[in-house]
Short mmCIF file of C-alpha atoms and ligand atoms in Angstrom, two decimals:
data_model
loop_
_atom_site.label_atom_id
_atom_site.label_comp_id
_atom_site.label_asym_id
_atom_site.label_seq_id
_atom_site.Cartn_x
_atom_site.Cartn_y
_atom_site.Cartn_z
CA UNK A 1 22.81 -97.46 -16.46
CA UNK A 2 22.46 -98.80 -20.29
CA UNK A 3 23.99 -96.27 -22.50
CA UNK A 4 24.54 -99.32 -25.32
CA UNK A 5 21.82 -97.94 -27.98
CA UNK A 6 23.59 -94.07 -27.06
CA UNK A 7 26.90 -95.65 -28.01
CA UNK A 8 25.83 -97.55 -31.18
CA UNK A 9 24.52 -94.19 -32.30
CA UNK A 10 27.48 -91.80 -31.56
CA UNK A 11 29.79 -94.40 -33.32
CA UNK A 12 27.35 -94.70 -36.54
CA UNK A 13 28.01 -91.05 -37.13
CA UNK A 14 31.25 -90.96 -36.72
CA UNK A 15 32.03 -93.39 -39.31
CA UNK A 16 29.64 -92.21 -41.71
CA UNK A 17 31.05 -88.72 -41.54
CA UNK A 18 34.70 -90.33 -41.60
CA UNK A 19 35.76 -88.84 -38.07
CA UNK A 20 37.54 -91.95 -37.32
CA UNK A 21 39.05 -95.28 -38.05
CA UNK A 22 38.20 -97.20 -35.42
CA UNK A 23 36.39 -97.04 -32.56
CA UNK A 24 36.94 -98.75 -28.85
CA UNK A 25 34.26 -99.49 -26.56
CA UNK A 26 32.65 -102.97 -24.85
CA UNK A 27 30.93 -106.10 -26.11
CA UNK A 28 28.84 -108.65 -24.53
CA UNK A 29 30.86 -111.71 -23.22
CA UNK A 30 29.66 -114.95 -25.07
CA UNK A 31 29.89 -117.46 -21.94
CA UNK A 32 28.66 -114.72 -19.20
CA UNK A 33 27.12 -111.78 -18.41
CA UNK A 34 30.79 -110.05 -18.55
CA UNK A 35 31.95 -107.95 -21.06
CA UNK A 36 35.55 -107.67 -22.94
CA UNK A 37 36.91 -104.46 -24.34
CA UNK A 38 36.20 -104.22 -28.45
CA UNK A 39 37.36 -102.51 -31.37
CA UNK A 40 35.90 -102.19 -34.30
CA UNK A 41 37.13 -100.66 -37.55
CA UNK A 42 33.67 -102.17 -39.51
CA UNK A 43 30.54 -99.95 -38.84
CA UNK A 44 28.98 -103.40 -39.53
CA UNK A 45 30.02 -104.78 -36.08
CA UNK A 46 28.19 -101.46 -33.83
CA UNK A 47 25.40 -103.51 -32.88
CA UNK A 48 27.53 -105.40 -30.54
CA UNK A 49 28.69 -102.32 -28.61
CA UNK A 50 27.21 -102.18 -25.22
CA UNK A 51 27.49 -100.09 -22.11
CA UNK A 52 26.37 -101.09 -18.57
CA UNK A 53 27.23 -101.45 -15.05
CA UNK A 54 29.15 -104.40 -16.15
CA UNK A 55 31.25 -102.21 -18.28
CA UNK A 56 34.44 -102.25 -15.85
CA UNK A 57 37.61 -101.33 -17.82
CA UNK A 58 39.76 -98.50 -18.50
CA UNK A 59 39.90 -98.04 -22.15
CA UNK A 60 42.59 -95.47 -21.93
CA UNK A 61 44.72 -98.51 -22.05
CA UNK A 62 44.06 -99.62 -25.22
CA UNK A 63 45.92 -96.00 -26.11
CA UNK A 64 49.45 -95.97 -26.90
CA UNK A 65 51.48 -93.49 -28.70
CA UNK A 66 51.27 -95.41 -31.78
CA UNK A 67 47.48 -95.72 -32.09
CA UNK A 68 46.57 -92.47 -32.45
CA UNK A 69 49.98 -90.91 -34.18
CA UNK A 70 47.85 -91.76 -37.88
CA UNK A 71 44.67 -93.41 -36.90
CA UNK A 72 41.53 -91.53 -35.10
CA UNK A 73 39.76 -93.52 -32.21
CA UNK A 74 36.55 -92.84 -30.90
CA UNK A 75 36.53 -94.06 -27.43
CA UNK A 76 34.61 -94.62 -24.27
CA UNK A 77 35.77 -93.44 -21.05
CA UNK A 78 33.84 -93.18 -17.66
CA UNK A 79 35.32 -90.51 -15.24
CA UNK A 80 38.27 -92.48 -13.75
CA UNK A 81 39.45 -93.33 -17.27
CA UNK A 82 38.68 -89.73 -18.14
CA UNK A 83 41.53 -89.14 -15.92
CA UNK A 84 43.62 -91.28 -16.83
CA UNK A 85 43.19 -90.29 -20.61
CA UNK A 86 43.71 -86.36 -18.91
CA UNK A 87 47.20 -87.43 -17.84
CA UNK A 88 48.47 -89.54 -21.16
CA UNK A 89 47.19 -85.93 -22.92
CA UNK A 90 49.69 -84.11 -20.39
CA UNK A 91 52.38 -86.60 -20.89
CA UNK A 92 52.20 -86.39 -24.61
CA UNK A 93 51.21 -89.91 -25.00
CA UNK A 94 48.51 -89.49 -27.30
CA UNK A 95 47.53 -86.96 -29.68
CA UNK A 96 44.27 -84.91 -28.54
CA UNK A 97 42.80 -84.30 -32.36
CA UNK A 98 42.90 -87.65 -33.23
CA UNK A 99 40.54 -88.37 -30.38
CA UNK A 100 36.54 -88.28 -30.62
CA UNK A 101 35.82 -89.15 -26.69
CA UNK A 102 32.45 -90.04 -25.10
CA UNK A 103 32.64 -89.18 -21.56
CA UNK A 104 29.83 -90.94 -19.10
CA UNK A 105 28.55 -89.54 -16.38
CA UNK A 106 29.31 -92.74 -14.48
CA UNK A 107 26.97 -94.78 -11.78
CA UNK A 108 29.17 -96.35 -11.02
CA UNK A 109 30.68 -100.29 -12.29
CA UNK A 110 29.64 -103.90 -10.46
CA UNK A 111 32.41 -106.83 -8.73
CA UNK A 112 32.13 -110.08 -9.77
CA UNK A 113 29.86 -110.53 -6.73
CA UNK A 114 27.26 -108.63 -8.37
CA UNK A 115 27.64 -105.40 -5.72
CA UNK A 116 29.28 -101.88 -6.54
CA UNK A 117 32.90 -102.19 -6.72
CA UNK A 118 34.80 -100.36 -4.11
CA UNK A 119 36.56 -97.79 -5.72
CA UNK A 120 33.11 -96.42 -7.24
CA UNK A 121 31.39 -96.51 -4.04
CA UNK A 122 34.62 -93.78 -2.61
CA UNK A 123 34.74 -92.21 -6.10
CA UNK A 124 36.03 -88.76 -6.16
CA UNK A 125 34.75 -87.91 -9.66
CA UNK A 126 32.65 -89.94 -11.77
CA UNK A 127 31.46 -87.62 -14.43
CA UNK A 128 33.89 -87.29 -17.49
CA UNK A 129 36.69 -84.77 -16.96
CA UNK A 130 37.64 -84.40 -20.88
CA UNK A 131 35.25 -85.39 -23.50
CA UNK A 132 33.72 -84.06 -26.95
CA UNK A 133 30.42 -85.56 -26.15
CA UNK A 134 28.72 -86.50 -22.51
CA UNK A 135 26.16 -89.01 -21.90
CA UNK A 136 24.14 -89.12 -18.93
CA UNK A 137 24.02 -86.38 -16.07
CA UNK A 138 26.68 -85.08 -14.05
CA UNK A 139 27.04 -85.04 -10.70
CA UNK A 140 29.91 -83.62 -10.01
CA UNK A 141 32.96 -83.73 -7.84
CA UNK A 142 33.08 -85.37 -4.27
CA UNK A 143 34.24 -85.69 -0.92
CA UNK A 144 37.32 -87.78 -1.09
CA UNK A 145 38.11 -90.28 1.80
CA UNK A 146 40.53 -92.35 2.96
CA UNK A 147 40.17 -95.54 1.15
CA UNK A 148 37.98 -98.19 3.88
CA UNK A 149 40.54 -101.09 3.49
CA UNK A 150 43.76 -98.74 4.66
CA UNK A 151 41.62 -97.35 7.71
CA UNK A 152 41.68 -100.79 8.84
CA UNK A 153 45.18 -101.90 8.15
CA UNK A 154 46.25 -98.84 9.89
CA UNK A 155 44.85 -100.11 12.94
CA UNK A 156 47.26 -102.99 12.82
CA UNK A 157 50.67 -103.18 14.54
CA UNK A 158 53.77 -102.79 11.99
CA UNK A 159 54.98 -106.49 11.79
CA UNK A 160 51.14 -107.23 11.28
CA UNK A 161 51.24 -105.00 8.17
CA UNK A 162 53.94 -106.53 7.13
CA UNK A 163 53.18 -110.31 7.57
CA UNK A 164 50.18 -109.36 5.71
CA UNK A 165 52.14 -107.80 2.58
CA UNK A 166 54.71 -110.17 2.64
CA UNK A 167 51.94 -113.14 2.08
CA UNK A 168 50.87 -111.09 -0.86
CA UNK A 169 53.99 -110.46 -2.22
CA UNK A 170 54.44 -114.64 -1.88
CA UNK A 171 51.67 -114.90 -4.32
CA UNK A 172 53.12 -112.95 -7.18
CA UNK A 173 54.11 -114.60 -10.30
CA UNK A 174 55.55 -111.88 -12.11
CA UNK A 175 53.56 -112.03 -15.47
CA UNK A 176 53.17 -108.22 -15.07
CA UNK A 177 49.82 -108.12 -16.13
CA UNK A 178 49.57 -105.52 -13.98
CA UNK A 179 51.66 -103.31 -15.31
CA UNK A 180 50.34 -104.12 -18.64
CA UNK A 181 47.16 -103.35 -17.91
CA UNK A 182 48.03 -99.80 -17.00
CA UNK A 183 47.03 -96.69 -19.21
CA UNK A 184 49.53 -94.73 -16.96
CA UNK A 185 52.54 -97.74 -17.50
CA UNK A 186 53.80 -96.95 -21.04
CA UNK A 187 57.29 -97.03 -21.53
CA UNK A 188 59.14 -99.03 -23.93
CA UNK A 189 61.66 -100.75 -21.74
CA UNK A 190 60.03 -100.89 -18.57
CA UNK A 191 62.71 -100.89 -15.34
CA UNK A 192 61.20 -103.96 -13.64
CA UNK A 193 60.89 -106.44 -16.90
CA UNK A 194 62.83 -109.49 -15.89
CA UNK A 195 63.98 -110.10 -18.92
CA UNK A 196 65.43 -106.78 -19.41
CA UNK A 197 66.09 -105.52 -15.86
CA UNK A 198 69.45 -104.85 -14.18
CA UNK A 199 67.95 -103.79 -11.46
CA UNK A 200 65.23 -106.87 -10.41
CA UNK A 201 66.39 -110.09 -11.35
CA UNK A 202 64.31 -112.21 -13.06
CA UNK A 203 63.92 -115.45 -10.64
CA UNK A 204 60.51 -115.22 -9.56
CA UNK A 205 61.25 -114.58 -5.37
CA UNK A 206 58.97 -113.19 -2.68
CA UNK A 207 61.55 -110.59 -2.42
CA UNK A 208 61.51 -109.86 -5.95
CA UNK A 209 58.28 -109.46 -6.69
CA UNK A 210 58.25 -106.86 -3.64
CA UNK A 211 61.28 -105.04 -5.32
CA UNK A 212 59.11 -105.28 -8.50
CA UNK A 213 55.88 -104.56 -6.76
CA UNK A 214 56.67 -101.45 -4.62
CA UNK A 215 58.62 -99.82 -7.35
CA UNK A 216 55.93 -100.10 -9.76
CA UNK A 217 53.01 -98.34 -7.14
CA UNK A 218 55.82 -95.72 -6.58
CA UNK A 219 55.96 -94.88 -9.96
CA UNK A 220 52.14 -94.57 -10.09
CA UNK A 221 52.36 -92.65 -7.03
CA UNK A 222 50.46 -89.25 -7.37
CA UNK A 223 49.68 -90.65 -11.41
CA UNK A 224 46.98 -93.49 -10.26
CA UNK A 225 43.25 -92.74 -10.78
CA UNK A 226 42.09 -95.99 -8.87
CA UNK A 227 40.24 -97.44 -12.12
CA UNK A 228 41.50 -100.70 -10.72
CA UNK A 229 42.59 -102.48 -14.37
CA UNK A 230 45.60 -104.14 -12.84
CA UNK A 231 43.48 -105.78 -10.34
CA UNK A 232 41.05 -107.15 -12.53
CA UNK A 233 44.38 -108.25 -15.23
CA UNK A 234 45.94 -109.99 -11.91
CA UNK A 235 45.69 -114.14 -12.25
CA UNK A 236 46.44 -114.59 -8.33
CA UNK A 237 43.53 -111.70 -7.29
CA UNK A 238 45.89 -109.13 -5.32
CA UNK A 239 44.55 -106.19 -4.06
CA UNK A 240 46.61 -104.52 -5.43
CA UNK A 241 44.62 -100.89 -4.72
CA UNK A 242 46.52 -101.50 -1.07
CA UNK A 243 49.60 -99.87 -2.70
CA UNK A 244 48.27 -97.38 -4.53
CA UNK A 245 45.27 -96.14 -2.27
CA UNK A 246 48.04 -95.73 0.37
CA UNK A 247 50.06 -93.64 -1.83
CA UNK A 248 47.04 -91.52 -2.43
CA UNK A 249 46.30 -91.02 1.15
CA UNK A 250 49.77 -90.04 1.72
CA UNK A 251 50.05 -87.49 -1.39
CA UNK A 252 46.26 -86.32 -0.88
CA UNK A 253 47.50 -85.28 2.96
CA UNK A 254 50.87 -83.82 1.94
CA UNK A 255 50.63 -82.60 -1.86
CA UNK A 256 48.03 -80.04 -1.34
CA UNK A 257 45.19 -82.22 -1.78
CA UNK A 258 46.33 -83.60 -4.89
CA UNK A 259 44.45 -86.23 -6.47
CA UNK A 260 45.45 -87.58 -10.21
CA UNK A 261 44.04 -86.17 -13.50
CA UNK A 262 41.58 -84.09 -12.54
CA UNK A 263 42.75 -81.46 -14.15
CA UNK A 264 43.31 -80.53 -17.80
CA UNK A 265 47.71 -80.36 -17.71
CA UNK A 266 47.72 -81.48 -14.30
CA UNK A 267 51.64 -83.22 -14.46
CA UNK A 268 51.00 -84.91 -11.26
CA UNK A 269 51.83 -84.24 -7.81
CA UNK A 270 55.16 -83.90 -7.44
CA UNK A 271 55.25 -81.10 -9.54
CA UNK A 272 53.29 -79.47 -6.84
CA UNK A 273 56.12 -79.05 -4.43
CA UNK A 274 56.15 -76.05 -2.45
CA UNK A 275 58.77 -75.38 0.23
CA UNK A 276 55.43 -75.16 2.77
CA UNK A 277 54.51 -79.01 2.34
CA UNK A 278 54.79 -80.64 5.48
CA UNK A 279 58.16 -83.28 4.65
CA UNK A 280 57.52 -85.03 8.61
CA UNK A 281 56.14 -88.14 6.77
CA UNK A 282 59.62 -88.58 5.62
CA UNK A 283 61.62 -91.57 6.90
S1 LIG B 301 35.52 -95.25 -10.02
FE1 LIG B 301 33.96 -93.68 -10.47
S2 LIG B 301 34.11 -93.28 -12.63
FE2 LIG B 301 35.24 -95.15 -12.25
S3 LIG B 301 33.79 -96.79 -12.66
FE3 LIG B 301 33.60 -96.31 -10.49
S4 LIG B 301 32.02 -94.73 -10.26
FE4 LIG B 301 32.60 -94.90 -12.42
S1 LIG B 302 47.75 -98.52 -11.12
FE1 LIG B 302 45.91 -99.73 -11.44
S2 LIG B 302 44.27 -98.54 -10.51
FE2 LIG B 302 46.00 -97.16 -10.83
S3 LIG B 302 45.68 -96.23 -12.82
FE3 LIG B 302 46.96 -98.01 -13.15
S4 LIG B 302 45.52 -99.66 -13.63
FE4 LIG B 302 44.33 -97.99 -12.71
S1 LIG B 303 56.49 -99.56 -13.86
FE1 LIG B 303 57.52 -97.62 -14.16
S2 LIG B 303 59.07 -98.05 -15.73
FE2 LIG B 303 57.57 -99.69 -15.83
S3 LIG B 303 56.10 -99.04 -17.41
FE3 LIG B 303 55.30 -98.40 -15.39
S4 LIG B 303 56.01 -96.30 -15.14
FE4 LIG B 303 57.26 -97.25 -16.76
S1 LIG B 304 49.43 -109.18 -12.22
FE1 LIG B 304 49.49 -109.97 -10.14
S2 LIG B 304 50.74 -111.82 -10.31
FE2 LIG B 304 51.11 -110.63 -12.16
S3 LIG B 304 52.92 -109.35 -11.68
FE3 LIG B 304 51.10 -108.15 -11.19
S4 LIG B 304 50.75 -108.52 -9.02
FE4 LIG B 304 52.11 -110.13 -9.74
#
């Protein structure tokens, strides 16, 4: 998958017929075959855009309210971004018109170990759900299954599980890169900042950083499209898709098959309630 020349192209036209300001896509890394998220308001800089296997981010994030409230973005989403850019839409955190969006049809992205990441090899949809312009060829929607690495820690006693999350929790810093990191974490005053939090104090405990940890995934819960940013953004490497991807199961089972922003004004899963969802998974 090299869609870089494809890119360079799209974005050429769009500032020569003044459709945007600025445009957000990927750029060779100077010290290794990674690449960095880059935007570019000079046309003169397009022949550094690039898009590969290597090109692993959600761009979504680099959307807040503000960017696009004066300023038009051309951007590059494959379809797990797609869906997180379908949910900001829904929740009004970026304006649709001042949006020019080139959807992949995705092959899916590479680990640092040089083998298809996880979440693409279980991907549910990796064609663009809302776009102007494709590239590639779709494939469509499929199966979804339970994610591989909660099969197995389901097969583990209780105080197993929770040795095991506890030693994760240990390795928290609370920089909240994580958080950061997430197109779908956007509010202003966010309720687990230390420095502004009543509710998780700001010494940097095991304890805390669970408090911290497990509120965050909840409020992703039925809102997370498995892109995996806040893994990549996370300076101690936690895998951190254990929270969410167990969410997921749990609202995929119970919601009505609910998976996040597939859907154009899909509000997430909890607005799905229906007196006929099974509530036995309640403690
Ligand atoms: S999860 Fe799907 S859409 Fe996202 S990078 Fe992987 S294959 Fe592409
Ligand atoms: S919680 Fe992580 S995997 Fe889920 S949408 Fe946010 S950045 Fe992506
Ligand atoms: S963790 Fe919750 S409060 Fe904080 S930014 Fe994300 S959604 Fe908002
Ligand atoms: S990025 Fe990692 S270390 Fe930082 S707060 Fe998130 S989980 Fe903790």
């Amino acid at each position: 998958m090299d869609y870089s020349k494809k890119i360079q192209e799209i974005a050429s036209k769009l500032f020569a017929d003044n459709k945007i300001n600025y445009f957000v896509g990927y750029k060779q890394n100077s010290f290794d075959d990674s690449q960095v998220p880059f935007l570019i308001t000079d046309p003169a800089e397009i022949p550094k855009l690039v898009f590969t296997d290597r090109s692993v981010f959600n761009l979504a994030n680099y959307l807040k309210p503000d960017h696009t409230k004066r300023k038009r973005v051309g951007l590059v989403v494959k379809g797990c971004d797609s869906r997180a850019l379908n949910l900001m839409l829904t929740e009004s955190q970026v304006k649709r018109e001042n949006i020019y969006i080139i959807g992949i049809c995705c092959e899916g992205v590479l680990n640092e170990k040089g083998e298809k990441a996880q979440n693409c090899v279980e991907c549910v949809m990796p064609d663009p759900v809302v776009y102007d312009e494709m590239i590639g060829s779709p494939t469509g929607k499929r199966e979804y299954t339970i994610n591989a690495d909660i099969r197995e820690l389901a097969t583990k006693a209780l105080e197993e599980r929770a040795d095991y999350f506890e030693s994760i929790f240990e390795n928290c810093i609370r920089c909240n890169a994580c958080r950061h990191s997430c197109p779908l974490c956007y509010c202003a005053k966010c309720c687990i900042d230390q420095e502004t939090s009543t509710l998780y104090h700001g010494a940097n405990t095991s304890s805390g950083a669970m408090h911290a940890l497990m509120t965050w995934s909840l409020h992703l819960a039925g809102r997370c499209v498995d892109c995996r940013n806040c893994e990549k953004a996370c300076p101690s490497h936690l895998p951190l898709h254990l929270l969410h991807k167990q969410n997921e199961s749990v609202i995929y089972e119970n919601f009505q098959q609910h998976l996040a922003g597939m859907e154009k004004d899909d509000r997430g899963a909890f607005y799905k309630y229906s007196l006929s969802d099974p509530d036995d998974f309640i403690l």
